[in-house]
XYZ file of C-alpha atoms in Angstrom:
297
model
C -4.760 6.362 -15.157
C -1.554 8.384 -15.365
C 2.130 7.577 -15.647
C 4.598 7.936 -12.776
C 8.315 8.032 -13.543
C 10.285 5.661 -11.339
C 13.811 6.702 -10.421
C 15.616 3.521 -9.325
C 17.823 3.594 -12.431
C 18.638 7.256 -11.752
C 20.325 6.334 -8.485
C 21.769 2.841 -8.874
C 22.414 0.018 -11.304
C 19.103 -1.738 -11.776
C 17.205 -4.409 -13.710
C 17.800 -8.013 -14.696
C 21.245 -7.226 -16.061
C 21.875 -4.369 -13.610
C 21.905 -1.669 -16.269
C 24.223 1.164 -15.392
C 22.497 4.078 -13.711
C 22.036 7.399 -15.517
C 24.510 10.179 -14.980
C 23.057 13.163 -13.144
C 22.593 15.374 -16.185
C 20.765 12.693 -18.175
C 18.535 11.808 -15.233
C 17.508 15.421 -14.623
C 16.874 15.818 -18.332
C 14.494 12.840 -18.209
C 12.656 14.267 -15.210
C 12.349 17.622 -16.968
C 11.016 16.071 -20.148
C 8.540 13.922 -18.245
C 7.149 16.862 -16.275
C 6.820 18.972 -19.429
C 5.002 16.170 -21.234
C 2.261 15.151 -18.861
C 4.115 12.823 -16.475
C 3.819 14.827 -13.277
C 4.291 11.980 -10.779
C 7.766 10.883 -9.639
C 8.521 7.867 -7.455
C 11.784 7.532 -5.539
C 13.160 5.982 -2.332
C 15.954 6.217 0.215
C 17.015 2.722 -0.897
C 17.541 3.767 -4.538
C 21.145 4.861 -4.140
C 21.431 8.540 -5.089
C 17.965 8.791 -6.663
C 16.621 11.222 -4.065
C 19.584 13.495 -4.721
C 18.778 13.422 -8.440
C 15.142 14.330 -7.795
C 16.399 17.072 -5.474
C 18.513 18.526 -8.267
C 15.499 18.487 -10.562
C 13.276 20.213 -7.972
C 15.976 22.787 -7.282
C 15.731 23.948 -10.904
C 12.051 24.864 -10.367
C 11.378 24.252 -14.065
C 8.008 22.810 -13.052
C 6.003 24.345 -10.178
C 6.113 22.078 -7.120
C 2.331 22.066 -6.781
C 2.038 20.501 -10.240
C 4.143 17.509 -9.203
C 3.304 14.401 -7.192
C 6.429 13.168 -5.389
C 6.443 9.868 -3.518
C 9.364 8.426 -1.595
C 9.978 5.612 0.860
C 11.333 5.109 4.361
C 14.574 3.153 4.574
C 13.852 -0.618 4.627
C 13.860 -2.398 8.005
C 14.910 0.725 9.905
C 12.299 0.234 12.642
C 13.094 -3.423 13.278
C 15.172 -2.751 16.402
C 13.384 0.435 17.498
C 11.028 0.512 20.471
C 7.409 1.435 19.623
C 7.678 4.577 21.758
C 10.424 5.802 19.424
C 8.786 4.998 16.076
C 7.459 8.485 15.464
C 10.752 10.163 16.367
C 12.803 7.904 14.079
C 10.380 8.281 11.162
C 10.291 12.064 11.526
C 14.075 12.237 11.732
C 14.418 10.132 8.587
C 11.742 11.954 6.612
C 13.010 15.444 7.407
C 16.458 14.357 6.232
C 14.954 13.029 2.986
C 13.012 16.252 2.436
C 16.249 18.186 2.696
C 17.844 15.924 0.080
C 14.800 16.297 -2.159
C 14.797 20.100 -1.853
C 11.130 20.232 -0.900
C 9.084 21.015 2.204
C 6.804 18.008 1.784
C 6.173 14.893 -0.253
C 2.829 13.835 -1.616
C 3.199 10.249 -0.394
C 5.567 8.602 2.078
C 5.722 4.807 2.196
C 7.234 2.083 4.287
C 9.590 0.142 2.025
C 9.276 -2.938 4.260
C 6.030 -4.582 3.186
C 5.636 -6.581 6.420
C 5.038 -3.283 8.237
C 1.558 -3.420 6.646
C 0.527 -5.710 9.513
C 1.845 -3.478 12.320
C -0.675 -0.864 13.421
C 1.797 0.811 15.775
C 4.164 1.499 12.899
C 1.334 2.585 10.609
C 0.002 4.936 13.268
C 3.468 6.443 13.698
C 4.003 7.093 9.996
C 0.528 8.635 9.754
C 1.639 11.266 12.268
C 3.788 12.666 9.435
C 0.568 13.740 7.707
C -0.554 15.585 10.818
C 2.831 17.335 10.971
C 2.613 18.462 7.347
C 5.565 16.504 6.013
C 3.463 14.419 3.621
C -0.040 14.396 2.159
C -0.490 10.602 2.193
C 1.201 7.596 3.825
C 1.226 3.890 3.186
C 3.242 0.835 2.270
C 5.097 -0.517 -0.749
C 3.692 -4.043 -0.835
C 4.256 -7.332 -2.669
C 1.445 -9.685 -1.653
C -2.369 -9.444 -1.763
C -2.526 -10.186 1.976
C -0.464 -7.048 2.614
C -2.829 -5.013 0.448
C -5.870 -6.210 2.370
C -4.139 -5.384 5.657
C -3.535 -1.846 4.408
C -7.150 -1.482 3.315
C -8.301 -2.383 6.837
C -6.032 0.190 8.487
C -7.330 3.706 9.226
C -3.774 4.981 8.855
C -3.123 3.986 5.231
C -4.324 5.958 2.213
C -1.633 5.031 -0.317
C -0.183 1.790 -1.651
C 2.267 0.755 -4.317
C 2.141 -2.832 -5.581
C 3.406 -5.025 -8.427
C 1.019 -5.591 -11.317
C 1.880 -6.552 -14.867
C 1.007 -8.521 -17.940
C 2.579 -11.541 -16.200
C 1.575 -10.812 -12.597
C -2.198 -10.769 -12.079
C -2.247 -11.562 -8.352
C -3.710 -8.220 -7.284
C -6.616 -8.749 -9.652
C -7.245 -12.443 -9.100
C -7.212 -12.011 -5.308
C -9.816 -9.249 -5.410
C -7.504 -6.407 -4.389
C -8.296 -4.277 -7.447
C -12.010 -4.748 -6.882
C -11.635 -3.748 -3.243
C -9.643 -0.648 -4.239
C -12.510 0.527 -6.454
C -14.664 0.826 -3.324
C -11.969 2.462 -1.222
C -10.369 5.905 -1.131
C -6.841 4.458 -1.003
C -4.576 5.748 -3.795
C -3.152 2.717 -5.638
C 0.004 2.875 -7.783
C 1.484 -0.185 -9.492
C 5.065 -0.954 -10.465
C 6.957 -3.668 -12.377
C 4.985 -3.313 -15.623
C 8.169 -4.293 -17.473
C 9.301 -6.786 -14.793
C 12.753 -5.149 -14.648
C 13.207 -5.611 -18.392
C 11.963 -9.201 -18.712
C 9.120 -8.083 -20.945
C 11.584 -6.628 -23.480
C 14.115 -9.450 -23.798
C 14.251 -12.238 -26.353
C 13.947 -15.862 -25.340
C 17.670 -16.574 -25.771
C 18.586 -13.547 -23.630
C 16.968 -14.864 -20.459
C 19.613 -15.508 -17.779
C 19.950 -18.926 -16.170
C 18.025 -17.886 -13.065
C 15.032 -17.073 -15.318
C 15.188 -20.142 -17.538
C 11.574 -20.963 -16.621
C 10.532 -17.664 -18.179
C 11.698 -18.644 -21.669
C 8.415 -20.310 -22.748
C 6.507 -17.278 -21.456
C 8.720 -14.897 -23.416
C 8.189 -17.052 -26.509
C 4.404 -16.922 -26.068
C 4.204 -13.159 -25.633
C 6.606 -12.570 -28.536
C 4.359 -14.588 -30.853
C 1.233 -12.889 -29.555
C 2.709 -9.440 -30.238
C 4.142 -10.429 -33.616
C 0.753 -11.768 -34.707
C -0.930 -8.539 -33.582
C 1.764 -6.303 -35.075
C 2.504 -4.493 -31.807
C 5.447 -4.148 -29.436
C 5.695 -5.938 -26.129
C 6.237 -2.617 -24.357
C 3.004 -1.270 -25.799
C 1.101 -4.363 -24.695
C 2.657 -4.221 -21.216
C 1.617 -0.595 -20.734
C -1.860 -1.005 -22.169
C -2.583 -4.127 -20.126
C -2.064 -2.205 -16.874
C -3.719 0.960 -18.168
C -7.101 -0.752 -18.535
C -7.494 -1.190 -14.750
C -9.615 1.624 -13.323
C -8.564 0.900 -9.723
C -4.963 1.855 -10.506
C -4.350 5.600 -10.459
C -0.709 5.547 -11.644
C 1.574 3.156 -13.494
C 5.151 3.490 -12.224
C 7.737 2.829 -14.934
C 11.477 3.246 -15.335
C 13.576 4.165 -18.360
C 17.192 3.768 -19.400
C 17.272 6.714 -21.829
C 15.417 9.856 -22.854
C 14.415 8.199 -26.120
C 12.865 5.300 -24.234
C 10.963 7.778 -22.075
C 9.563 9.484 -25.176
C 8.542 6.131 -26.662
C 6.853 4.972 -23.474
C 4.804 8.152 -23.157
C 3.674 7.770 -26.777
C 2.844 4.069 -26.418
C 0.886 4.690 -23.228
C -1.399 7.122 -25.045
C -2.276 4.642 -27.788
C -5.111 2.157 -27.447
C -5.258 -1.575 -28.146
C -8.308 -3.752 -28.878
C -10.110 -4.964 -25.764
C -10.178 -8.481 -27.228
C -6.383 -8.595 -27.301
C -6.089 -7.444 -23.695
C -8.679 -10.017 -22.651
C -6.652 -12.712 -24.394
C -3.572 -11.667 -22.458
C -5.510 -11.906 -19.213
C -6.352 -15.521 -19.976
C -2.973 -16.438 -21.477
C -0.854 -15.398 -18.507
C -3.051 -16.018 -15.467
C -1.514 -17.863 -12.508
C 2.162 -17.762 -13.491
C 4.580 -18.826 -10.751
C 5.450 -16.024 -8.358
C 9.199 -16.696 -8.533
C 9.073 -15.866 -12.248
C 6.995 -12.700 -12.134
C 8.282 -11.211 -8.851
C 11.824 -9.791 -9.107
C 12.117 -9.863 -5.302
C 12.028 -13.685 -5.481
C 14.594 -14.124 -8.257
C 17.611 -16.209 -7.255
C 20.327 -14.485 -9.233
């Protein structure tokens, strides 16, 4: 498994407390450092404010050869909702070519629908796959949330890339059999939300009112990490890293120092017994706690 640097916080305020986005210079510096230190995958999206522009500034510098990088981005959410099927391909191509111009590249390595329900629409999936045939992207797929969406993607001949939530608190992709199915499939599988938008790092008394139900969970993981003498960030990274079906762990940072720490912590190893304990301790947590998309702020 490898790391993939997520760029949401490079283009907009993001996270539980909507941390202020990076300024351009700091964001490009993070991308540069990542690429020079083994993190060659970058994830962005049209919906992440100015994030694609930031990645474009980084690529324009050419400090890292383009063929050494894996760039994934996403189609604007819901954009095909009112489009006729005959026009899907035209609209997708128009959008993607505009994004490529912003990114300062001729192609992306993966292009995803940001609307997870499109996983069930073969006409839309067929249309986005045409972008591979036209040379605009190497892979296409869907950014999903639910196991049912993952299984729909695995059945489609047009999907060879997925991004899904998976974390120390969110085991749905494993418990449902998605990870097992991925092992027997050629689909590239990236996971996000390892830190659950910062929930994994906060103290019990810092949890906002809309996450009051998470306080006992935070207390449990804090004690577990204190007893083991490790950080929660380290445990969060290592828990995801153990899954062979996942090719990349997408993570975000709010500073260059945090980026350096995360790269270091990812390379370290934790006892298998501890990771197994975590798997048992946090199975079957409520979705509205572990899925940021369901939070009622």
